[in-house]
XYZ file of C-alpha atoms in Angstrom:
716
model
C -21.465 -88.280 -28.089
C -18.465 -85.853 -29.524
C -19.871 -82.867 -27.767
C -17.226 -80.609 -29.344
C -18.045 -81.738 -33.175
C -21.945 -81.152 -32.136
C -21.167 -77.863 -31.084
C -19.095 -76.908 -34.086
C -21.544 -77.788 -36.548
C -24.271 -76.192 -34.562
C -26.410 -79.533 -33.766
C -27.602 -80.834 -30.324
C -27.710 -84.062 -28.787
C -31.372 -83.927 -29.105
C -30.906 -83.877 -33.097
C -28.097 -87.145 -32.917
C -30.916 -88.910 -30.558
C -33.906 -87.997 -33.059
C -32.065 -89.259 -36.074
C -30.710 -92.756 -34.338
C -34.614 -93.244 -33.089
C -35.803 -92.713 -36.608
C -33.557 -94.898 -37.887
C -33.901 -97.870 -35.743
C -37.381 -97.320 -33.942
C -38.865 -95.402 -36.888
C -40.378 -92.282 -37.304
C -43.567 -90.959 -38.650
C -42.697 -89.111 -41.780
C -46.656 -88.673 -43.199
C -50.046 -90.353 -42.984
C -52.105 -92.207 -45.280
C -55.819 -92.223 -45.769
C -57.991 -95.034 -46.809
C -61.869 -94.215 -46.612
C -62.582 -92.885 -43.071
C -59.699 -94.587 -41.854
C -55.852 -92.848 -41.124
C -52.565 -94.599 -40.556
C -49.040 -93.395 -40.113
C -46.405 -93.773 -42.442
C -43.537 -94.621 -40.441
C -39.996 -94.839 -42.166
C -36.851 -96.881 -40.807
C -33.871 -98.704 -41.961
C -34.218 -101.897 -43.262
C -33.110 -105.066 -40.953
C -29.782 -105.914 -42.282
C -28.846 -102.208 -41.779
C -29.940 -101.837 -38.425
C -27.977 -105.269 -37.176
C -24.706 -103.628 -39.103
C -23.213 -101.412 -36.561
C -20.754 -99.895 -39.263
C -23.632 -98.687 -41.143
C -24.988 -97.174 -38.209
C -21.834 -95.013 -38.529
C -22.710 -93.613 -41.706
C -26.200 -92.714 -40.939
C -26.707 -89.143 -41.539
C -27.892 -86.508 -39.139
C -29.473 -83.517 -40.651
C -28.169 -80.294 -38.918
C -30.369 -76.918 -38.509
C -28.477 -75.423 -41.199
C -30.096 -78.110 -43.490
C -26.441 -80.057 -44.038
C -26.025 -83.528 -43.146
C -22.950 -85.009 -41.474
C -22.204 -88.706 -40.775
C -23.352 -90.013 -37.484
C -19.405 -91.377 -36.954
C -18.593 -87.526 -36.797
C -20.716 -86.460 -34.301
C -20.549 -89.504 -31.745
C -18.108 -93.042 -31.471
C -20.230 -96.234 -32.481
C -19.385 -99.208 -30.598
C -21.278 -102.112 -28.782
C -20.594 -102.316 -24.748
C -22.088 -103.933 -21.775
C -24.621 -102.224 -19.612
C -27.985 -102.717 -17.846
C -30.964 -102.525 -20.010
C -33.379 -100.848 -17.614
C -32.725 -98.581 -14.881
C -35.170 -98.328 -11.770
C -34.878 -95.928 -8.945
C -37.115 -95.780 -5.717
C -36.127 -93.301 -2.870
C -33.720 -91.473 -5.268
C -31.736 -94.685 -5.437
C -30.798 -97.027 -8.190
C -32.572 -100.316 -7.498
C -31.714 -103.955 -9.319
C -34.644 -106.375 -9.106
C -34.361 -110.171 -9.062
C -37.456 -112.382 -9.018
C -38.001 -115.919 -8.865
C -40.742 -118.064 -7.755
C -40.857 -121.059 -4.806
C -43.017 -124.230 -5.176
C -42.585 -127.143 -2.687
C -41.543 -124.930 -0.051
C -41.861 -122.236 2.300
C -41.054 -118.935 1.731
C -39.425 -118.362 5.139
C -36.967 -121.122 4.880
C -36.088 -120.172 1.417
C -35.405 -116.625 2.316
C -33.387 -117.862 5.165
C -31.049 -120.069 3.115
C -30.820 -117.606 0.878
C -29.437 -114.975 3.331
C -26.986 -117.273 4.554
C -25.483 -118.062 0.677
C -25.470 -114.183 0.116
C -23.432 -113.534 3.471
C -20.718 -116.273 2.265
C -20.671 -115.449 -1.118
C -21.331 -112.235 -2.466
C -19.192 -109.267 -1.853
C -21.225 -105.909 -2.608
C -19.252 -102.805 -3.493
C -19.309 -100.064 -0.894
C -22.913 -98.488 -0.552
C -24.448 -101.475 -1.855
C -27.161 -103.537 0.182
C -29.601 -106.403 -0.529
C -33.664 -106.269 0.706
C -36.068 -109.129 0.406
C -39.580 -107.938 -0.813
C -42.510 -109.799 -2.570
C -44.081 -112.384 -0.585
C -41.462 -112.545 2.231
C -42.033 -108.862 2.823
C -45.910 -109.680 3.056
C -44.927 -112.704 5.419
C -43.171 -110.145 7.866
C -46.040 -107.949 7.864
C -48.428 -110.744 8.502
C -46.014 -112.269 11.298
C -46.439 -108.961 13.088
C -50.022 -108.645 12.701
C -50.447 -112.368 13.772
C -48.257 -111.280 16.931
C -51.586 -109.084 18.055
C -54.257 -111.202 16.451
C -53.520 -114.610 18.658
C -53.516 -113.006 21.775
C -56.499 -110.887 21.249
C -58.504 -114.000 19.988
C -57.141 -115.684 23.123
C -58.464 -112.495 25.187
C -61.796 -112.461 23.372
C -62.256 -116.343 23.852
C -61.681 -115.863 27.803
C -64.443 -112.508 28.225
C -66.816 -114.733 26.316
C -66.394 -117.667 28.542
C -67.029 -115.474 31.409
C -69.877 -113.664 29.935
C -71.076 -117.253 29.572
C -70.191 -118.859 33.465
C -69.647 -115.878 35.601
C -66.928 -117.607 37.514
C -63.302 -117.323 36.811
C -62.649 -120.803 38.008
C -64.968 -122.181 35.196
C -63.004 -119.941 32.677
C -59.685 -121.537 33.512
C -60.994 -124.898 33.592
C -62.334 -124.484 29.557
C -59.333 -122.467 28.548
C -57.407 -125.258 29.473
C -58.438 -127.144 26.300
C -56.403 -124.249 24.479
C -52.699 -125.219 25.673
C -54.200 -128.978 24.854
C -54.979 -128.492 21.479
C -51.786 -126.443 20.983
C -49.593 -129.595 21.654
C -51.552 -131.628 19.011
C -51.122 -128.583 16.434
C -47.461 -128.526 17.036
C -47.298 -132.030 16.950
C -49.077 -132.307 13.769
C -46.809 -130.122 12.083
C -44.277 -131.795 13.128
C -44.906 -135.131 12.043
C -45.428 -133.669 8.338
C -42.320 -132.256 8.360
C -44.227 -128.525 7.878
C -43.006 -125.064 9.272
C -44.699 -122.642 11.390
C -46.073 -120.027 8.688
C -48.829 -117.494 8.761
C -51.337 -119.990 7.388
C -50.410 -122.171 10.495
C -50.967 -119.166 12.591
C -54.415 -118.501 11.200
C -55.277 -122.601 11.670
C -54.408 -122.087 15.327
C -56.692 -119.032 15.857
C -59.414 -121.196 14.233
C -58.621 -124.094 16.322
C -58.529 -122.479 19.610
C -62.016 -121.451 19.231
C -63.100 -124.880 18.086
C -61.221 -126.731 21.264
C -63.063 -124.805 23.692
C -66.589 -125.997 22.613
C -65.723 -129.538 24.162
C -65.059 -128.011 27.532
C -68.192 -125.808 27.193
C -70.196 -129.237 26.728
C -68.615 -131.016 29.583
C -68.652 -128.192 31.888
C -72.089 -127.067 31.325
C -73.565 -130.640 31.843
C -71.663 -130.879 35.111
C -73.150 -128.059 36.585
C -76.322 -128.940 35.652
C -76.471 -132.201 36.837
C -74.525 -130.568 40.249
C -77.444 -128.206 40.553
C -80.436 -130.883 40.020
C -79.286 -133.414 42.426
C -77.348 -132.432 45.844
C -77.009 -135.181 46.846
C -74.500 -136.968 44.358
C -70.827 -136.667 45.200
C -68.739 -134.718 42.902
C -67.018 -138.033 41.226
C -70.529 -139.588 40.502
C -71.484 -136.092 38.887
C -68.775 -135.978 36.644
C -68.558 -139.959 35.665
C -72.430 -139.147 34.473
C -71.332 -135.727 32.549
C -68.883 -137.515 30.893
C -70.595 -140.344 29.817
C -73.785 -138.156 28.539
C -71.560 -135.817 26.789
C -69.085 -138.314 25.163
C -70.838 -138.328 21.870
C -71.606 -134.418 21.411
C -67.589 -133.979 22.258
C -66.241 -136.744 19.513
C -68.669 -135.330 16.959
C -67.392 -131.823 17.541
C -63.796 -133.143 16.754
C -64.757 -135.216 13.906
C -66.793 -133.426 12.272
C -64.494 -130.202 12.146
C -61.727 -132.533 11.371
C -63.144 -134.149 8.359
C -64.074 -131.093 7.003
C -60.514 -129.834 6.704
C -59.222 -133.333 5.714
C -59.477 -132.505 1.793
C -57.242 -129.304 2.444
C -54.722 -131.549 4.466
C -54.261 -133.660 1.588
C -54.343 -130.817 -1.252
C -51.321 -131.033 -3.756
C -52.835 -128.148 -6.322
C -52.256 -124.615 -6.396
C -52.806 -123.093 -2.982
C -51.853 -126.172 -1.272
C -48.900 -124.380 0.404
C -51.216 -122.231 2.447
C -54.220 -124.928 2.633
C -51.918 -128.035 4.184
C -50.330 -126.088 7.008
C -53.838 -124.408 8.536
C -55.716 -127.851 7.896
C -52.853 -129.834 9.736
C -52.733 -127.646 12.638
C -56.646 -128.171 13.152
C -56.986 -131.511 12.818
C -53.975 -132.353 15.040
C -55.131 -130.105 17.671
C -58.873 -131.370 17.790
C -57.482 -134.733 18.137
C -55.357 -133.777 21.133
C -57.637 -131.462 22.850
C -60.475 -133.688 22.510
C -58.504 -136.928 23.857
C -56.574 -134.935 26.744
C -59.925 -132.958 27.478
C -61.908 -136.405 28.369
C -59.207 -137.242 31.162
C -57.662 -133.635 32.175
C -60.665 -131.459 32.561
C -62.913 -134.021 34.647
C -59.926 -134.164 36.819
C -59.198 -130.324 37.063
C -62.870 -130.105 37.895
C -62.544 -132.302 40.789
C -59.749 -130.361 42.315
C -61.816 -127.196 41.677
C -64.770 -128.126 43.296
C -63.477 -130.025 46.341
C -63.093 -128.103 49.555
C -60.353 -125.760 49.821
C -57.136 -127.960 51.357
C -56.598 -126.697 55.028
C -52.655 -125.459 54.969
C -51.270 -126.053 58.332
C -50.592 -123.172 60.140
C -48.286 -124.511 62.862
C -45.616 -125.497 60.484
C -45.784 -121.949 58.759
C -46.038 -119.888 61.814
C -42.745 -121.854 62.505
C -41.169 -121.043 59.596
C -42.002 -117.445 59.371
C -40.800 -116.808 62.913
C -37.696 -118.800 62.077
C -37.397 -116.584 58.779
C -38.100 -113.689 60.847
C -35.020 -114.391 63.249
C -32.695 -115.321 60.743
C -33.355 -112.125 58.971
C -31.828 -109.992 61.813
C -29.612 -110.919 64.150
C -31.571 -110.590 67.510
C -29.664 -109.722 70.507
C -31.021 -109.893 74.016
C -30.052 -106.647 75.697
C -31.249 -104.806 78.897
C -32.956 -101.400 78.480
C -30.208 -99.559 80.471
C -27.423 -100.710 77.885
C -30.052 -99.809 75.274
C -30.341 -96.451 76.740
C -26.542 -95.875 76.686
C -26.247 -97.074 72.829
C -28.822 -94.605 72.140
C -26.936 -91.924 73.702
C -24.054 -92.862 71.910
C -25.124 -93.789 68.522
C -28.427 -91.325 67.833
C -27.699 -88.813 65.048
C -30.654 -86.732 66.731
C -28.215 -86.171 69.853
C -25.241 -85.515 67.309
C -27.342 -82.731 65.987
C -27.949 -81.050 68.908
C -24.367 -81.276 70.289
C -23.282 -79.748 66.879
C -25.378 -76.930 67.550
C -23.982 -76.497 71.233
C -20.428 -76.355 69.308
C -21.642 -73.855 67.036
C -23.119 -71.287 69.582
C -19.786 -71.701 71.759
C -17.942 -70.984 68.837
C -20.250 -67.775 68.194
C -19.173 -66.660 71.625
C -16.133 -65.305 70.159
C -17.839 -62.717 68.052
C -19.365 -60.583 71.318
C -16.758 -58.241 71.021
C -17.029 -57.351 67.084
C -14.820 -54.381 66.970
C -14.916 -52.294 63.140
C -12.065 -52.538 61.051
C -9.365 -50.147 61.337
C -9.440 -47.324 58.622
C -6.330 -46.353 57.094
C -6.325 -43.017 55.082
C -3.509 -41.339 52.916
C -4.107 -37.783 51.527
C -1.475 -36.507 48.773
C -1.620 -33.376 46.716
C -1.594 -29.419 47.533
C -4.151 -29.538 50.386
C -2.480 -26.737 51.999
C -0.377 -24.790 49.653
C 0.951 -24.871 46.110
C 3.767 -27.123 47.654
C 2.790 -30.956 47.406
C 2.096 -32.313 50.881
C 1.274 -35.679 52.096
C -0.734 -36.883 55.111
C -1.496 -40.140 56.849
C -4.613 -41.078 59.029
C -5.372 -44.153 61.088
C -9.077 -44.186 62.351
C -10.661 -46.741 64.518
C -14.645 -46.634 65.555
C -15.997 -48.985 68.434
C -19.039 -48.806 70.068
C -19.882 -47.984 73.776
C -18.222 -50.491 76.491
C -21.771 -51.817 77.173
C -22.828 -52.979 73.786
C -19.750 -55.539 73.659
C -21.048 -56.773 76.917
C -24.829 -56.849 75.748
C -23.909 -59.152 72.854
C -21.918 -61.331 75.014
C -25.258 -62.047 76.978
C -27.158 -62.653 73.863
C -24.796 -64.929 72.605
C -24.445 -66.986 76.152
C -28.357 -66.680 75.977
C -28.114 -68.667 72.562
C -26.028 -71.561 73.901
C -27.907 -71.854 77.019
C -31.114 -72.457 74.621
C -29.362 -74.941 72.690
C -28.168 -76.807 75.653
C -31.944 -76.799 77.028
C -33.298 -78.285 73.512
C -30.554 -81.219 73.387
C -31.566 -82.217 76.862
C -34.984 -81.818 75.544
C -34.365 -84.016 72.501
C -32.536 -86.529 75.139
C -35.339 -87.045 77.333
C -37.943 -87.328 74.515
C -35.383 -89.909 72.921
C -35.328 -91.814 76.267
C -39.002 -91.835 76.395
C -39.712 -93.321 72.950
C -36.649 -95.870 73.718
C -38.553 -96.869 76.787
C -41.791 -97.085 75.377
C -40.769 -99.133 72.487
C -38.794 -101.312 74.807
C -41.854 -101.848 76.718
C -43.851 -102.932 73.481
C -41.487 -105.472 73.011
C -42.192 -107.027 76.515
C -45.808 -106.777 75.691
C -45.420 -108.356 72.658
C -43.447 -111.239 74.389
C -46.238 -111.489 76.967
C -48.830 -111.873 74.543
C -46.652 -114.406 72.464
C -46.677 -116.187 75.434
C -50.136 -116.366 76.234
C -50.894 -117.267 72.364
C -48.561 -119.897 72.618
C -50.383 -121.679 75.668
C -53.385 -121.343 73.855
C -52.410 -122.744 70.925
C -51.085 -125.898 72.583
C -54.637 -125.914 74.543
C -56.603 -125.570 71.211
C -54.616 -128.299 69.472
C -54.803 -131.086 72.116
C -58.659 -130.533 72.093
C -58.975 -130.357 68.169
C -57.516 -134.197 68.477
C -60.258 -134.567 70.821
C -62.935 -132.793 68.782
C -61.356 -135.024 65.831
C -61.997 -138.190 67.952
C -65.359 -137.495 69.262
C -66.427 -136.375 65.566
C -65.323 -139.883 64.172
C -67.040 -141.592 66.994
C -70.333 -140.035 66.285
C -70.352 -138.085 69.765
C -70.503 -134.424 68.271
C -71.494 -133.050 65.251
C -69.248 -131.385 62.004
C -69.947 -127.657 63.610
C -68.161 -128.583 66.781
C -65.403 -129.911 64.922
C -65.441 -126.943 62.672
C -65.601 -124.236 65.049
C -62.610 -125.506 66.987
C -60.775 -125.719 63.793
C -61.298 -121.873 62.777
C -60.187 -121.464 66.692
C -57.071 -122.618 65.992
C -56.677 -120.831 62.607
C -57.391 -117.702 64.434
C -55.425 -118.290 67.069
C -52.360 -118.952 64.850
C -53.248 -115.892 62.910
C -52.677 -113.643 65.866
C -49.465 -115.055 66.677
C -48.383 -114.513 62.918
C -49.388 -110.796 63.496
C -47.569 -110.737 66.645
C -44.249 -111.460 64.860
C -44.939 -109.056 62.432
C -45.775 -106.355 65.099
C -42.175 -107.209 67.025
C -40.170 -107.203 63.600
C -41.679 -103.577 62.908
C -40.715 -102.135 66.424
C -37.319 -103.648 65.737
C -36.891 -101.850 62.722
C -38.153 -98.593 64.576
C -35.542 -99.217 67.078
C -32.596 -100.043 64.760
C -33.781 -96.523 62.877
C -32.882 -94.676 66.068
C -29.531 -96.394 66.628
C -28.575 -96.259 63.026
C -27.522 -100.042 63.033
C -28.783 -102.970 61.686
C -28.999 -105.037 64.716
C -32.312 -106.479 66.082
C -33.193 -105.514 69.711
C -34.640 -108.400 71.897
C -35.878 -107.692 75.417
C -33.520 -109.291 78.166
C -35.932 -109.006 80.938
C -39.694 -109.574 80.840
C -42.885 -107.335 81.361
C -43.300 -106.733 84.924
C -45.066 -104.107 87.063
C -42.547 -101.592 88.771
C -42.988 -98.075 90.145
C -40.761 -95.750 92.234
C -41.267 -92.696 94.246
C -40.887 -89.176 92.975
C -40.669 -85.833 94.221
C -42.980 -83.419 92.567
C -41.052 -80.486 93.008
C -38.923 -81.699 90.313
C -41.480 -80.852 87.885
C -39.941 -76.998 88.053
C -36.678 -78.488 86.916
C -38.420 -80.095 83.574
C -36.460 -79.701 80.772
C -39.401 -78.384 78.357
C -39.601 -75.548 81.404
C -36.036 -74.774 81.682
C -35.986 -74.478 77.675
C -38.609 -71.835 77.711
C -36.949 -70.012 80.707
C -33.628 -70.118 78.759
C -35.435 -68.341 75.326
C -37.299 -65.755 78.133
C -33.546 -65.095 79.178
C -32.762 -64.795 75.334
C -35.142 -62.145 74.850
C -34.464 -60.122 77.804
C -30.817 -60.086 76.397
C -31.791 -59.182 72.982
C -33.759 -56.047 74.677
C -30.676 -55.009 76.633
C -28.711 -55.219 73.511
C -31.268 -53.260 71.292
C -31.299 -50.577 74.067
C -27.815 -50.533 74.347
C -27.187 -49.539 70.502
C -29.008 -46.275 71.227
C -26.034 -45.129 72.726
C -23.456 -43.099 70.828
C -20.601 -44.504 69.226
C -17.029 -43.307 69.217
C -14.171 -42.635 66.995
C -10.377 -42.341 67.718
C -7.674 -41.285 65.213
C -4.227 -40.331 64.774
C -2.729 -37.906 61.976
C 0.643 -37.420 60.675
C 1.086 -35.009 57.898
C 3.767 -32.574 56.045
C 3.111 -28.864 55.839
C 6.126 -27.311 53.242
C 6.944 -23.716 52.759
C 8.055 -20.752 55.168
C 6.532 -20.732 58.383
C 6.928 -18.177 61.592
C 7.915 -19.169 65.006
C 6.687 -17.578 67.896
C 9.769 -15.493 68.221
C 8.910 -14.143 64.726
C 11.921 -15.947 63.082
C 10.817 -17.896 60.085
C 12.021 -21.144 58.619
C 11.394 -23.170 55.393
C 9.813 -26.445 56.330
C 10.267 -29.487 53.886
C 8.548 -32.891 53.019
C 10.829 -34.629 56.078
C 9.283 -32.267 58.368
C 6.123 -34.149 59.845
C 3.262 -32.663 62.094
C 0.992 -34.857 64.026
C -2.195 -34.748 65.674
C -4.951 -36.891 67.385
C -8.875 -37.272 66.251
C -11.586 -38.126 68.716
C -15.244 -38.346 67.395
C -18.790 -39.373 68.476
C -21.550 -40.970 66.276
C -24.961 -39.809 68.062
C -27.920 -41.509 66.399
C -30.173 -38.667 66.150
C -32.548 -40.611 63.700
C -33.059 -43.353 65.883
C -36.653 -44.370 65.481
C -35.988 -47.639 63.650
C -33.752 -48.751 66.494
C -36.660 -47.516 69.127
C -38.950 -49.987 67.284
C -36.645 -52.897 67.666
C -36.396 -52.443 71.371
C -40.174 -52.102 71.313
C -40.286 -55.283 69.449
C -38.014 -57.113 71.503
C -40.354 -56.341 74.694
C -43.189 -57.837 72.996
C -41.086 -61.010 72.412
C -40.417 -61.269 76.336
C -43.853 -61.332 76.770
C -44.769 -63.913 74.225
C -41.519 -66.096 75.672
C -42.878 -65.686 79.412
C -46.565 -66.838 78.327
C -44.893 -69.672 76.636
C -43.432 -70.443 79.969
C -46.712 -70.105 81.807
C -48.310 -72.317 79.361
C -45.820 -75.247 79.531
C -45.851 -75.093 83.477
C -49.590 -75.359 83.445
C -49.221 -78.132 80.674
C -46.705 -80.410 82.580
C -48.254 -79.835 85.965
C -51.867 -80.947 84.166
C -49.946 -84.051 82.555
C -48.350 -85.045 85.901
C -51.999 -85.092 87.737
C -53.190 -86.775 85.411
C -50.411 -89.481 85.270
C -50.704 -89.643 89.196
C -54.562 -90.157 88.771
C -53.911 -93.376 86.324
C -51.202 -94.665 88.684
C -54.007 -95.233 91.407
C -56.333 -96.501 88.782
C -54.033 -98.816 87.523
C -52.769 -99.950 91.195
C -56.048 -100.822 91.959
C -56.527 -102.945 88.655
C -53.099 -104.722 89.340
C -54.139 -105.747 92.625
C -57.312 -107.224 91.361
C -55.725 -109.250 88.498
C -53.025 -110.638 91.108
C -55.189 -111.363 93.882
C -58.013 -112.531 92.113
C -58.467 -112.588 88.357
C -55.282 -114.418 87.181
C -55.607 -117.396 89.702
C -59.265 -117.957 88.586
C -58.388 -118.017 85.185
C -55.918 -120.864 85.885
C -58.598 -122.519 87.608
C -61.262 -122.004 84.910
C -59.023 -123.523 82.300
C -57.926 -126.514 84.141
C -61.817 -127.332 85.027
C -62.903 -126.524 81.894
C -60.254 -128.830 80.315
C -61.457 -131.606 82.549
C -65.239 -131.526 82.077
C -64.714 -131.032 78.620
C -62.614 -134.513 78.330
C -65.127 -136.273 80.608
C -68.218 -135.192 78.463
C -69.619 -133.339 81.305
C -69.918 -129.768 79.227
C -70.496 -129.196 75.586
C -67.799 -127.776 73.226
C -69.322 -124.393 72.917
C -69.454 -124.076 77.041
C -65.668 -125.196 76.922
C -64.844 -122.739 74.251
C -66.654 -119.914 76.357
C -64.753 -120.591 79.498
C -61.523 -120.949 77.846
C -61.547 -117.910 75.901
C -62.890 -116.071 78.606
C -59.737 -117.172 81.023
C -57.540 -116.446 78.132
C -59.360 -112.990 77.820
C -58.246 -112.504 81.543
C -54.959 -112.986 80.872
C -54.569 -110.705 77.928
C -56.321 -108.066 79.674
C -53.921 -108.290 82.368
C -50.871 -107.791 79.842
C -52.624 -104.977 78.797
C -53.094 -103.221 82.227
C -49.205 -103.965 82.724
C -48.088 -102.641 79.521
C -50.686 -99.632 79.967
C -49.194 -99.184 83.837
C -45.758 -99.089 82.439
C -46.423 -96.455 79.674
C -47.649 -93.991 82.680
C -44.843 -94.884 84.784
C -42.634 -93.870 81.759
C -44.754 -90.681 81.368
C -44.088 -90.063 85.298
C -40.392 -90.660 84.599
C -40.443 -88.278 81.569
C -42.037 -85.487 84.037
C -40.346 -85.924 87.281
C -36.721 -87.276 86.520
C -33.764 -85.497 87.287
C -31.641 -83.654 84.787
C-alpha cells in the first residue's frame, strides 16, 4: 500500500481492500426475488481478468468524494511468495505439518524424525519444534499407564489377600505375574513389535488372567491338605496338580484362542490390536507352563518346616565382627582410671573453671577510675583563669579484704566441685569395668553350658533315631541350645554397649577389655573419713562462700572516701598580709587538696542484701546437714550389705559351687547310661548352671557395694 497516496486522495486501506475483494471474491450489489425465494446479486471480474495481474492494477477504486482512481496509484501490485495461512497459539505463530503412519508405531517414527530434524534442520533463533497429535496422546497415555500398572498389581494382591488371608499364599500366586511377563515380552520380541500403550494394556489384562492358574492350584492344595492330614506335602501337590491340570490348561487355551484373531489382524486398527493380543497369548502360554512346575516347588518350600539356622557359627561370626569393629585392648583398672583423669572432658571443664576463679582473684582490689577535671573561664573574676583537678574515690580497706575472701571462697567451691566430678567419674568407671568383668564371667558360664548342651544334643539325636526317646525330648533340647546361644548373642551386644560408653568417657575409639577376671575383694575403711567426703566439703565451701558474701555486704555499708588535688590560676590584683599589692598572672599557680566522704544515708537496699546473704548462709548450712545425714545413711546401708554379701559368698564358695559341678557331672553320666530321662537331666543341669549364674550375680553385687564404700570413705 502507498499510504501517502491513499491519504492524499482521502481514501482508506479498507476502501482499497473492499474494491479488491469485490473484484476477486465478489460483492453483493443487490437482490433478485423469484416467487418466495430471494437470491443475492454478486458481481466480480471475469476469470480472464482475475488471472491477469496487470488488469488488477487498472482496477478502479472509488474514493469517498465519489471520484475513482486506478489501484496502481494507491498500491503496488506484484506476485510474491508467503504463507497462505497464519495460525497462532498462546500469542505465538505456529506452522503445522501433519502426516499419517501405517505399518509402524508412532513412538519409533517420532524418535527417527527427531534424530533427522536434529541433524538436518537448522532453525532460526526463537523457533522450536514440538510433536503433537497421536504422539502427544501416547506420551500422556504412558504417564497414565505408569500409574495404572502398579495400581492393578496392588489391587490384585489385595484381592488375593482377602481371598486367602495369608501372606505366603498371596506371594505364591503373585509369582505367576513375573512368569507371565516373561512370555509377553518374549512374544513381542519374536514378532518384532515395540512396547506400546496397547501392549501395556495387554499386560494389565494378562496379569489378571495369569493369577487364575495359581488360584486354582493353591485352592485345591489347601483343600486336600485340610481333608487329609496323613498325606505328605509332596503327595498333596501331586494329587492337586493332576486334578487341576485340565482347568489350568482350559483357562489358558480359552483366553489365548479368544485373542488369536486380534493377533493375526491386518485391517484397520491392527496396530492397536496386535500388540495387545500378542502380549496376552505369549504371557498365558509361559505362565501356564511355568506355573505347573514353579508354583508346586514354591508351595513345597513354603509348607516345609522352617529351616533351623545353626546359631553357633552365627554366634562366632557376630563375635568376630564385634572384635574386628573395635580394636580390643586388655587394660587394668588402675591404668584405665589414669586414662580417664588424663582425657576426660568433664574434668577438663572443672580445671578450666578453677583457672577462671584463680584469674578472678586479681579483681579483689578493684579501685574506681581516677577522675581528671579541667575548668576554664571566668569562675573567679572577669579574667580568664584555669583549674586542673585530680580526684580518686576508693572504698574502705575492709571492703577490699572482704572481696578477696569472697573470691577465694569461689575458688575453693570450684576446687571442691572438681573433686566431686573426679570421684563420681572414678565410680562410674569402676562400675563399668566391673560390668565388663561380670559379662565375661557370664560368657564363660554360657560357653560351658553350650558345650554341654551341644554334646548332649548329639546324644539326644542318636537316641531319637534309635527309638529310645520321643520327638519332644529332642525338640526341647534343640530349643535349649538355641536359647543358650541367644543369651550368648545378647551378652556380646551388652559388652559392646558398655565398651562404647567407656570410649565416650575417654573420648577415644579404643575398645576396653578387662585384663582381670571378676574376683571378690574388700578392704578395711576408716568410717571417720566420711567427714572428709568431697560432697560434704563442697557444701562446707558453699557455706563459707555465703559467710564471706554476708561480710562483704555488711562492709559495703561503710562510707567511701574521696581524695583530690587542685591546681589553679587567680589572675588580678591581690593584697599580701603586709598590705602590699601585686598583680598575679596566669603563670602564678595556687594548689589545694580535696578530701571527701560518701555516706550511705539511703542504705535500705544494701541492708536487704545483707539480710538475703544471712538467709543464704542458713540454706547452705541446712544443705550441709542434709548431705552429712544422707552420706551417713548410705554408709550404714553399704556396711549392712557387706555383711549380707559376705555371708552369700561364703555359702557359694563352700557349698553351692562345688555341689553344682558334682550335679552336672552326675547328671551327665546318668543320662548317658539311661538312668534318668531328659526332663530330669535338664532340670539338674539348669539348676547347677543357675547356681553358677547366681554366684556371678552375687560377685557383681558385692563388688558394686565395695565400690560404693570406696566412694564414701576413700581419702581425697
